[in-house]
Coordinates of C-alpha atoms in Angstrom, one line a residue:
X1326 CA -24.1 -12.7 -6.2
X1327 CA -26.0 -9.7 -7.5
X1328 CA -29.3 -8.8 -6.0
X1329 CA -31.9 -11.0 -7.8
X1330 CA -34.8 -9.6 -9.9
X1331 CA -37.1 -11.0 -7.3
X1332 CA -35.4 -10.0 -4.1
X1333 CA -37.6 -12.1 -1.7
X1334 CA -37.1 -15.9 -1.3
X1335 CA -38.7 -18.3 1.1
X1336 CA -37.2 -21.7 2.1
X1337 CA -35.1 -23.6 4.6
X1338 CA -32.3 -22.2 6.7
X1339 CA -29.3 -24.1 8.1
X1340 CA -26.3 -23.3 10.2
X1341 CA -23.2 -23.6 8.2
X1342 CA -21.8 -27.1 8.3
X1343 CA -25.0 -28.6 9.9
X1344 CA -27.3 -30.5 7.7
X1345 CA -30.2 -30.3 10.1
X1346 CA -32.7 -27.6 9.2
X1347 CA -32.7 -24.6 11.6
X1348 CA -36.0 -23.3 10.4
X1349 CA -37.9 -21.8 7.5
X1350 CA -37.1 -18.2 6.6
X1351 CA -37.7 -15.4 4.2
X1352 CA -34.5 -14.0 2.6
X1353 CA -34.5 -10.5 1.1
X1354 CA -31.5 -9.3 -0.8
X1355 CA -31.2 -5.7 -2.2
X1356 CA -28.3 -3.4 -3.0
X1357 CA -28.6 -2.0 0.6
X1358 CA -29.6 -4.9 2.9
X1359 CA -29.4 -8.6 3.3
X1360 CA -32.2 -9.6 5.7
X1361 CA -33.4 -13.0 6.8
X1362 CA -36.7 -13.4 8.8
X1363 CA -37.7 -16.5 10.5
X1364 CA -41.0 -17.2 12.3
X1365 CA -40.6 -18.7 15.8
X1366 CA -42.6 -20.8 18.2
X1367 CA -44.7 -22.8 15.8
X1368 CA -44.3 -26.3 14.3
X1369 CA -43.8 -25.8 10.6
X1370 CA -44.0 -28.4 7.8
X1371 CA -42.1 -27.7 4.6
X1372 CA -43.6 -29.7 1.8
X1373 CA -41.8 -32.8 0.5
X1374 CA -38.3 -31.7 1.5
X1375 CA -39.0 -32.0 5.2
X1376 CA -42.0 -34.2 5.9
X1377 CA -41.6 -34.0 9.7
X1378 CA -42.6 -30.7 11.3
X1379 CA -40.0 -28.9 13.4
X1380 CA -40.1 -25.9 15.8
X1381 CA -38.1 -22.8 14.9
X1382 CA -36.0 -21.5 17.8
X1383 CA -35.2 -17.9 18.6
X1384 CA -31.6 -19.0 19.1
X1385 CA -30.7 -19.0 15.4
X1386 CA -27.1 -17.8 15.5
X1387 CA -24.0 -19.5 16.9
X1388 CA -20.6 -17.8 17.5
X1389 CA -19.6 -18.0 13.8
X1390 CA -22.5 -15.9 12.6
X1391 CA -22.8 -18.1 9.5
X1392 CA -26.1 -19.4 7.9
X1393 CA -27.0 -21.1 4.7
X1394 CA -30.3 -20.5 2.9
X1395 CA -31.4 -23.2 0.5
X1396 CA -34.3 -23.2 -1.9
X1397 CA -35.0 -25.1 -5.1
X1398 CA -32.8 -22.9 -7.3
X1399 CA -29.7 -22.2 -5.2
X1400 CA -27.9 -22.2 -1.9
X1401 CA -26.8 -18.9 -0.4
X1402 CA -24.2 -18.5 2.3
X1403 CA -24.9 -15.6 4.7
X1404 CA -21.8 -14.3 6.5
X1405 CA -21.2 -12.1 9.6
X1406 CA -24.9 -12.4 10.6
X1407 CA -26.2 -10.6 13.6
X1408 CA -29.6 -10.5 15.3
X1409 CA -31.3 -7.3 14.1
X1410 CA -34.6 -7.7 16.1
X1411 CA -37.2 -10.1 17.2
X1412 CA -40.9 -10.0 18.2
X1413 CA -43.3 -12.4 20.0
X1414 CA -47.0 -12.8 20.3
X1415 CA -48.4 -13.9 23.7
X1416 CA -52.0 -13.8 22.6
X1417 CA -53.7 -15.7 19.8
X1418 CA -52.1 -18.1 17.3
X1419 CA -49.7 -15.7 15.5
X1420 CA -46.1 -16.5 15.5
X1421 CA -43.2 -14.3 16.6
X1422 CA -40.3 -13.4 14.2
X1423 CA -36.6 -13.3 14.4
X1424 CA -34.8 -10.8 12.1
X1425 CA -31.2 -11.4 11.1
X1426 CA -29.0 -9.0 9.1
X1427 CA -26.0 -10.4 7.1
X1428 CA -23.0 -8.5 5.9
X1429 CA -22.5 -10.6 2.8
X1430 CA -24.2 -13.2 0.7
X1431 CA -22.5 -15.6 -1.8
X1432 CA -23.9 -18.5 -3.9
X1433 CA -22.8 -22.0 -2.8
X1434 CA -22.9 -25.4 -4.5
X1435 CA -23.8 -27.2 -1.3
X1436 CA -24.4 -26.8 2.4
X1437 CA -20.7 -27.4 3.4
X1438 CA -18.9 -25.4 0.7
X1439 CA -16.8 -22.8 2.5
X1440 CA -16.9 -19.3 0.9
X1441 CA -16.9 -17.7 4.3
X1442 CA -13.1 -18.1 4.2
X1443 CA -11.7 -17.0 0.9
X1444 CA -8.4 -16.8 -1.0
X1445 CA -9.4 -14.1 -3.4
X1446 CA -11.7 -11.0 -3.6
X1447 CA -12.5 -8.7 -6.5
X1448 CA -14.1 -5.3 -6.3
X1449 CA -15.0 -2.4 -8.5
X1450 CA -14.1 1.2 -7.5
X1451 CA -15.4 4.2 -9.3
X1452 CA -12.7 6.1 -11.3
X1453 CA -10.2 3.2 -11.2
X1454 CA -10.4 2.5 -15.0
X1455 CA -9.7 6.1 -15.9
X1456 CA -7.1 6.5 -13.1
X1457 CA -5.0 3.5 -14.3
X1458 CA -5.6 4.1 -18.0
X1459 CA -5.8 0.3 -18.4
X1460 CA -8.3 0.4 -21.2
X1461 CA -9.2 -2.8 -23.0
X1462 CA -10.9 -1.0 -25.9
X1463 CA -9.3 0.8 -28.8
X1464 CA -11.3 2.8 -31.4
X1465 CA -10.2 4.0 -34.8
X1466 CA -12.4 6.2 -36.9
X1467 CA -12.2 6.1 -40.7
X1468 CA -13.1 9.1 -42.9
X1469 CA -13.9 9.5 -46.7
X1470 CA -12.5 12.1 -49.1
X1471 CA -15.2 14.6 -47.9
X1472 CA -14.3 14.3 -44.3
X1473 CA -17.4 12.2 -43.3
X1474 CA -17.1 9.1 -41.2
X1475 CA -17.0 6.0 -43.4
X1476 CA -16.3 3.4 -40.8
X1477 CA -15.4 2.7 -37.2
X1478 CA -13.1 0.0 -36.0
X1479 CA -13.4 -1.1 -32.3
X1480 CA -10.9 -3.6 -30.9
X1481 CA -11.5 -5.1 -27.5
X1482 CA -8.6 -7.0 -25.9
X1483 CA -8.2 -7.4 -22.1
X1484 CA -4.8 -6.3 -21.0
X1485 CA -2.6 -8.3 -18.7
X1486 CA -3.2 -7.8 -15.0
X1487 CA -0.8 -5.5 -13.1
X1488 CA 0.7 -7.0 -10.0
X1489 CA 1.0 -4.4 -7.2
X1490 CA 1.7 -5.7 -3.7
X1491 CA 2.9 -9.3 -3.1
X1492 CA 2.2 -9.1 0.6
X1493 CA -1.6 -8.9 0.0
X1494 CA -1.7 -10.4 -3.5
X1495 CA -3.0 -7.1 -4.8
X1496 CA -3.3 -6.6 -8.5
X1497 CA -5.3 -4.5 -11.0
X1498 CA -7.3 -6.7 -13.5
X1499 CA -8.6 -5.1 -16.7
X1500 CA -11.3 -6.9 -18.6
X1501 CA -14.3 -6.3 -20.8
X1502 CA -17.7 -7.9 -21.4
X1503 CA -19.8 -7.8 -24.6
X1504 CA -23.6 -8.0 -25.1
X1505 CA -25.4 -8.1 -28.4
X1506 CA -29.1 -7.6 -29.2
X1507 CA -29.9 -8.5 -32.8
X1508 CA -33.5 -7.6 -32.4
X1509 CA -32.7 -4.0 -31.4
X1510 CA -29.4 -3.7 -33.3
X1511 CA -27.3 -2.8 -30.2
X1512 CA -23.8 -3.9 -29.4
X1513 CA -22.5 -3.0 -25.9
X1514 CA -18.9 -3.3 -24.7
X1515 CA -18.3 -2.7 -21.0
X1516 CA -14.8 -2.4 -19.7
X1517 CA -13.7 -2.5 -16.1
X1518 CA -10.6 -2.6 -14.0
X1519 CA -11.1 -4.8 -11.0
X1520 CA -9.1 -4.6 -7.7
X1521 CA -8.0 -8.1 -6.8
X1522 CA -6.5 -9.6 -3.7
X1523 CA -5.3 -13.2 -3.6
X1524 CA -3.7 -14.9 -0.6
X1525 CA -2.2 -18.4 -0.6
X1526 CA -4.1 -19.4 2.6
X1527 CA -7.8 -18.9 2.9
X1528 CA -8.9 -16.4 5.5
X1529 CA -12.1 -14.5 6.4
X1530 CA -13.1 -11.5 4.3
X1531 CA -11.5 -8.9 6.6
X1532 CA -7.9 -9.0 5.4
X1533 CA -9.1 -8.5 1.8
X1534 CA -11.6 -5.8 2.8
X1535 CA -8.9 -3.6 4.4
X1536 CA -6.7 -3.7 1.2
X1537 CA -9.6 -2.8 -1.1
X1538 CA -10.6 0.1 1.2
X1539 CA -7.0 1.3 1.1
X1540 CA -7.2 1.5 -2.7
X1541 CA -10.5 3.3 -2.4
X1542 CA -8.9 5.8 -0.1
X1543 CA -6.1 6.3 -2.7
X1544 CA -8.6 7.1 -5.4
X1545 CA -10.6 9.3 -3.1
X1546 CA -7.6 11.4 -2.2
X1547 CA -6.5 11.6 -5.8
X1548 CA -9.9 12.7 -7.1
X1549 CA -11.2 14.5 -3.9
X1550 CA -14.5 13.0 -4.8
X1551 CA -16.6 10.1 -3.4
X1552 CA -15.3 7.0 -5.2
X1553 CA -17.7 4.2 -4.5
X1554 CA -16.5 0.6 -3.9
X1555 CA -18.5 -2.6 -4.5
X1556 CA -17.4 -6.2 -3.9
X1557 CA -17.9 -8.1 -7.1
X1558 CA -16.8 -11.7 -6.5
X1559 CA -14.8 -14.0 -4.2
X1560 CA -13.0 -17.4 -4.6
X1561 CA -11.7 -20.2 -2.5
X1562 CA -9.1 -22.4 -4.3
X1563 CA -10.4 -25.5 -2.5
X1564 CA -13.5 -25.1 -4.7
X1565 CA -12.2 -24.6 -8.2
X1566 CA -13.9 -24.7 -11.6
X1567 CA -13.7 -28.3 -12.7
X1568 CA -14.1 -30.3 -15.9
X1569 CA -17.7 -31.5 -15.9
X1570 CA -16.7 -34.9 -17.3
X1571 CA -13.9 -36.0 -15.0
X1572 CA -13.8 -33.3 -12.3
X1573 CA -10.3 -32.1 -13.1
X1574 CA -9.6 -28.7 -11.6
X1575 CA -9.3 -26.1 -14.4
X1576 CA -9.0 -22.7 -12.7
X1577 CA -10.2 -20.6 -9.7
X1578 CA -14.0 -20.3 -9.7
X1579 CA -15.0 -16.7 -8.9
X1580 CA -18.5 -16.4 -7.2
X1581 CA -20.4 -13.2 -7.5
X1582 CA -21.4 -11.8 -4.2
X1583 CA -23.5 -9.1 -2.6
X1584 CA -22.2 -7.2 0.4
X1585 CA -23.6 -4.4 2.6
X1586 CA -20.0 -3.3 3.2
X1587 CA -19.0 -0.9 0.5
X1588 CA -15.8 0.6 1.9
X1589 CA -16.2 4.2 3.1
X1590 CA -19.7 4.7 1.8
X1591 CA -22.9 2.9 0.9
X1592 CA -23.7 1.7 -2.6
X1593 CA -27.0 3.6 -2.9
X1594 CA -25.3 6.9 -2.3
X1595 CA -23.5 6.4 -5.6
X1596 CA -20.4 8.0 -7.0
X1597 CA -19.8 11.8 -7.1
X1598 CA -17.4 11.4 -10.1
X1599 CA -18.3 12.6 -13.6
X1600 CA -16.4 12.5 -16.9
X1601 CA -14.8 15.9 -16.3
X1602 CA -13.1 15.0 -13.0
X1603 CA -9.4 14.8 -13.2
X1604 CA -7.2 13.4 -10.4
X1605 CA -4.4 15.3 -8.7
X1606 CA -2.2 12.4 -9.6
X1607 CA -2.7 9.2 -11.5
X1608 CA -1.4 5.6 -11.5
X1609 CA 1.1 6.6 -14.1
X1610 CA 2.4 9.4 -11.9
X1611 CA 3.1 7.2 -8.8
X1612 CA 3.6 3.9 -10.4
X1613 CA 3.3 0.4 -9.0
X1614 CA 5.8 1.3 -6.3
X1615 CA 3.7 4.2 -5.1
X1616 CA 0.5 2.1 -4.8
X1617 CA 2.4 -0.7 -3.1
X1618 CA 3.8 1.7 -0.5
X1619 CA 0.3 3.2 0.0
X1620 CA -1.2 -0.2 0.7
X1621 CA 1.6 -1.7 2.7
X1622 CA 1.9 1.4 4.9
X1623 CA -1.8 2.0 5.2
X1624 CA -1.8 1.6 9.0
X1625 CA 1.1 4.1 9.4
X1626 CA -0.8 6.8 7.5
X1627 CA -4.3 6.0 8.9
X1628 CA -4.5 9.1 11.1
X1629 CA -3.8 11.3 8.1
X1630 CA -5.8 9.5 5.5
X1631 CA -8.9 8.4 7.4
X1632 CA -10.3 11.8 8.3
X1633 CA -9.8 13.1 4.8
X1634 CA -11.2 10.2 2.9
X1635 CA -14.2 9.7 5.2
X1636 CA -15.1 13.3 4.8
X1637 CA -16.0 12.7 1.2
X1638 CA -18.7 10.2 2.1
X1639 CA -20.5 12.2 4.7
X1640 CA -23.9 13.5 3.9
X1641 CA -25.5 16.5 5.5
X1642 CA -22.6 17.4 7.8
X1643 CA -21.7 21.1 8.4
X1644 CA -18.6 22.9 7.1
X1645 CA -17.2 23.0 10.6
X1646 CA -17.1 19.2 10.6
X1647 CA -15.1 19.2 7.4
X1648 CA -12.7 21.8 8.9
X1649 CA -12.2 19.7 12.0
X1650 CA -11.5 16.6 10.0
X1651 CA -9.0 18.4 7.8
X1652 CA -7.4 19.9 10.9
X1653 CA -7.0 16.5 12.4
X1654 CA -5.3 15.3 9.2
X1655 CA -3.0 18.3 9.2
X1656 CA -2.0 17.7 12.8
X1657 CA -1.4 14.0 12.2
X1658 CA 0.7 14.7 9.1
X1659 CA 2.7 17.5 10.9
X1660 CA 3.4 15.2 13.8
X1661 CA 4.5 12.4 11.5
X1662 CA 6.9 14.6 9.6
X1663 CA 8.3 16.1 12.8
X1664 CA 8.8 12.6 14.2
X1665 CA 10.6 11.6 11.1
X1666 CA 12.8 14.7 11.1
X1667 CA 13.4 14.6 14.9
X1668 CA 12.1 18.1 15.4
X1669 CA 9.5 17.4 18.2
X1670 CA 10.1 19.3 21.5
X1671 CA 11.0 17.6 24.7
X1672 CA 7.3 16.9 25.4
X1673 CA 7.1 15.1 22.0
X1674 CA 4.7 17.5 20.6
X1675 CA 4.3 20.8 18.7
X1676 CA 1.6 23.5 18.5
X1677 CA -0.9 23.3 15.7
X1678 CA 0.6 26.3 13.8
X1679 CA 4.0 24.6 14.1
X1680 CA 2.6 21.4 12.5
X1681 CA 1.3 23.5 9.6
X1682 CA 4.7 25.1 9.2
X1683 CA 6.4 21.7 9.3
X1684 CA 4.2 20.5 6.4
X1685 CA 5.0 23.7 4.4
X1686 CA 8.7 23.5 5.0
X1687 CA 8.9 19.9 3.9
X1688 CA 6.7 20.4 0.8
X1689 CA 8.9 20.9 -2.3
X1690 CA 6.3 22.3 -4.6
X1691 CA 4.4 25.5 -5.1
X1692 CA 1.6 26.3 -2.6
X1693 CA 0.0 28.9 -4.8
X1694 CA -3.1 26.7 -5.3
X1695 CA -3.5 26.4 -1.5
X1696 CA -3.4 30.2 -0.8
X1697 CA -5.2 31.5 -3.9
X1698 CA -8.6 31.9 -2.1
X1699 CA -11.9 31.6 -4.0
X1700 CA -13.3 34.7 -5.6
X1701 CA -16.6 33.0 -6.3
X1702 CA -17.2 32.6 -2.5
X1703 CA -15.8 36.0 -1.6
X1704 CA -12.4 34.8 -0.2
X1705 CA -9.5 36.9 -1.5
X1706 CA -6.1 35.3 -2.2
X1707 CA -3.7 35.2 0.8
X1708 CA -0.5 37.1 0.5
X1709 CA 1.6 34.3 2.0
X1710 CA 1.4 30.8 3.5
X1711 CA 1.7 32.4 6.9
X1712 CA -1.4 34.5 6.3
X1713 CA -3.3 31.5 5.1
X1714 CA -2.1 29.4 8.1
X1715 CA -3.2 32.1 10.5
X1716 CA -6.7 32.2 8.9
X1717 CA -7.0 28.4 9.1
X1718 CA -5.9 28.3 12.7
X1719 CA -8.4 31.0 13.7
X1720 CA -11.3 29.2 12.0
X1721 CA -10.1 25.9 13.4
X1722 CA -10.2 27.3 17.0
X1723 CA -13.6 28.8 16.3
X1724 CA -15.0 25.4 15.3
X1725 CA -13.5 23.6 18.3
X1726 CA -14.1 26.1 21.1
X1727 CA -17.5 27.5 22.0
X1728 CA -15.9 30.7 23.5
X1729 CA -14.5 31.6 20.1
X1730 CA -16.5 33.4 17.3
X1731 CA -18.5 31.0 15.2
X1732 CA -16.8 30.6 11.8
X1733 CA -18.4 31.8 8.6
X1734 CA -19.6 28.9 6.6
X1735 CA -18.4 29.9 3.1
X1736 CA -15.0 31.0 4.4
X1737 CA -14.8 27.8 6.5
X1738 CA -15.5 25.6 3.4
X1739 CA -12.8 27.4 1.3
X1740 CA -10.2 27.2 4.0
X1741 CA -11.0 23.5 4.8
X1742 CA -10.8 22.6 1.1
X1743 CA -7.5 24.4 0.7
X1744 CA -6.2 22.7 3.8
X1745 CA -7.1 19.3 2.4
X1746 CA -5.3 20.2 -0.8
X1747 CA -2.2 21.0 1.2
X1748 CA -2.2 17.5 2.7
X1749 CA -3.1 15.9 -0.7
X1750 CA -0.1 17.7 -2.3
X1751 CA 2.2 16.4 0.4
X1752 CA 0.9 12.9 0.0
X1753 CA 1.2 13.0 -3.8
X1754 CA 4.8 14.0 -3.6
X1755 CA 5.6 11.5 -0.8
X1756 CA 4.2 8.6 -2.9
X1757 CA 6.0 9.5 -6.1
X1758 CA 4.1 12.1 -8.1
X1759 CA 6.4 14.6 -9.8
X1760 CA 6.5 18.3 -8.8
X1761 CA 5.4 19.4 -12.2
X1762 CA 2.4 17.1 -12.2
X1763 CA 0.9 18.1 -8.9
X1764 CA 1.5 21.8 -9.4
X1765 CA -0.2 21.7 -12.8
X1766 CA -3.1 19.5 -11.7
X1767 CA -3.6 21.6 -8.5
X1768 CA -4.0 24.7 -10.6
X1769 CA -6.6 22.9 -12.7
X1770 CA -8.6 21.6 -9.8
X1771 CA -11.0 24.5 -9.7

């Protein structure tokens, strides 16, 4: 469910699966937080719904962390709840309060409907529609004899979903929506490509979440920008869309949801993408097989991908932090390649410069874009990969060790960014992008 226009609601709270009221609470849902507050220690009467007063206890959560909030208009399931604070008043007649934070909220039909365990999840990731090129809208402009526009034909037709990874039920689902305002003469077509996971057996949200974040990481590595993720809806096949007349199941019923989890970042930070950003590689470059491998092998590449991807979502960190994260990714990638090639020494390790050399030696594309420097920031091009690697290693040691000279911020940023590009080039080639594509797009990246 999306955050409502009026984010504050006040009504009865239940534990999931228990029809006895737990208390009376105030629920606030925004795009940043899902917070439930309950007064404690007083007998409270709730109108005609609950004629007998009951006492609200501070022990509001059980081991499942699941609550249901019910008012006159809807029932909202609150999942992965945790106690966020409580207060008490020992003097006077004021009541204490319990504050509960939830990770997600989803609209329910009744108190026992289970959308805490789900078969399917859909999310929106910034940049995915352009990256996949799965457009649902085609436009054709018509001109008259004088070269002026005489007409515009727009055709909107959702494309068939693209199945990616059977193990997680991953697919890309293009679709569009249409809104018309006759009073103001506006017609709006919105097209999206949703990331969807669907599993035959219902499970909690976590297995789905990890797959969606893996796709977010892929987009982030491709664009080298912050690609925001937002859960859009979930479904449980035990609660399908049914015929209102006879109750016959018709299809899966997808419920809109609000979640404070948004992958690597937070929704209110927004995306850093703009219309001019082009990825190092696209869906067409690596294909279904490349995305499938990326998702299926996510745990194997985590020590390489996690530092790089998470660095795009940090706010206010220093250039030394970026350099350290890139250095960790380089070391992890070099170790993985050396392990694959059987070139580790007897102690099962190599030095950091050797890891960089290992990456370079196994990368079958030009590294001109890595060593070209940055004239705008006063960093001259490097004569060779060895010169660049020596500069990176020196700054890396300076960032790690207090007895080393403190690295220059501008130079550190340029070196760290080029180091990230080295890893991104290697990953692009590993997962199927052609040499010509990555070389051309790397040269266009600045």
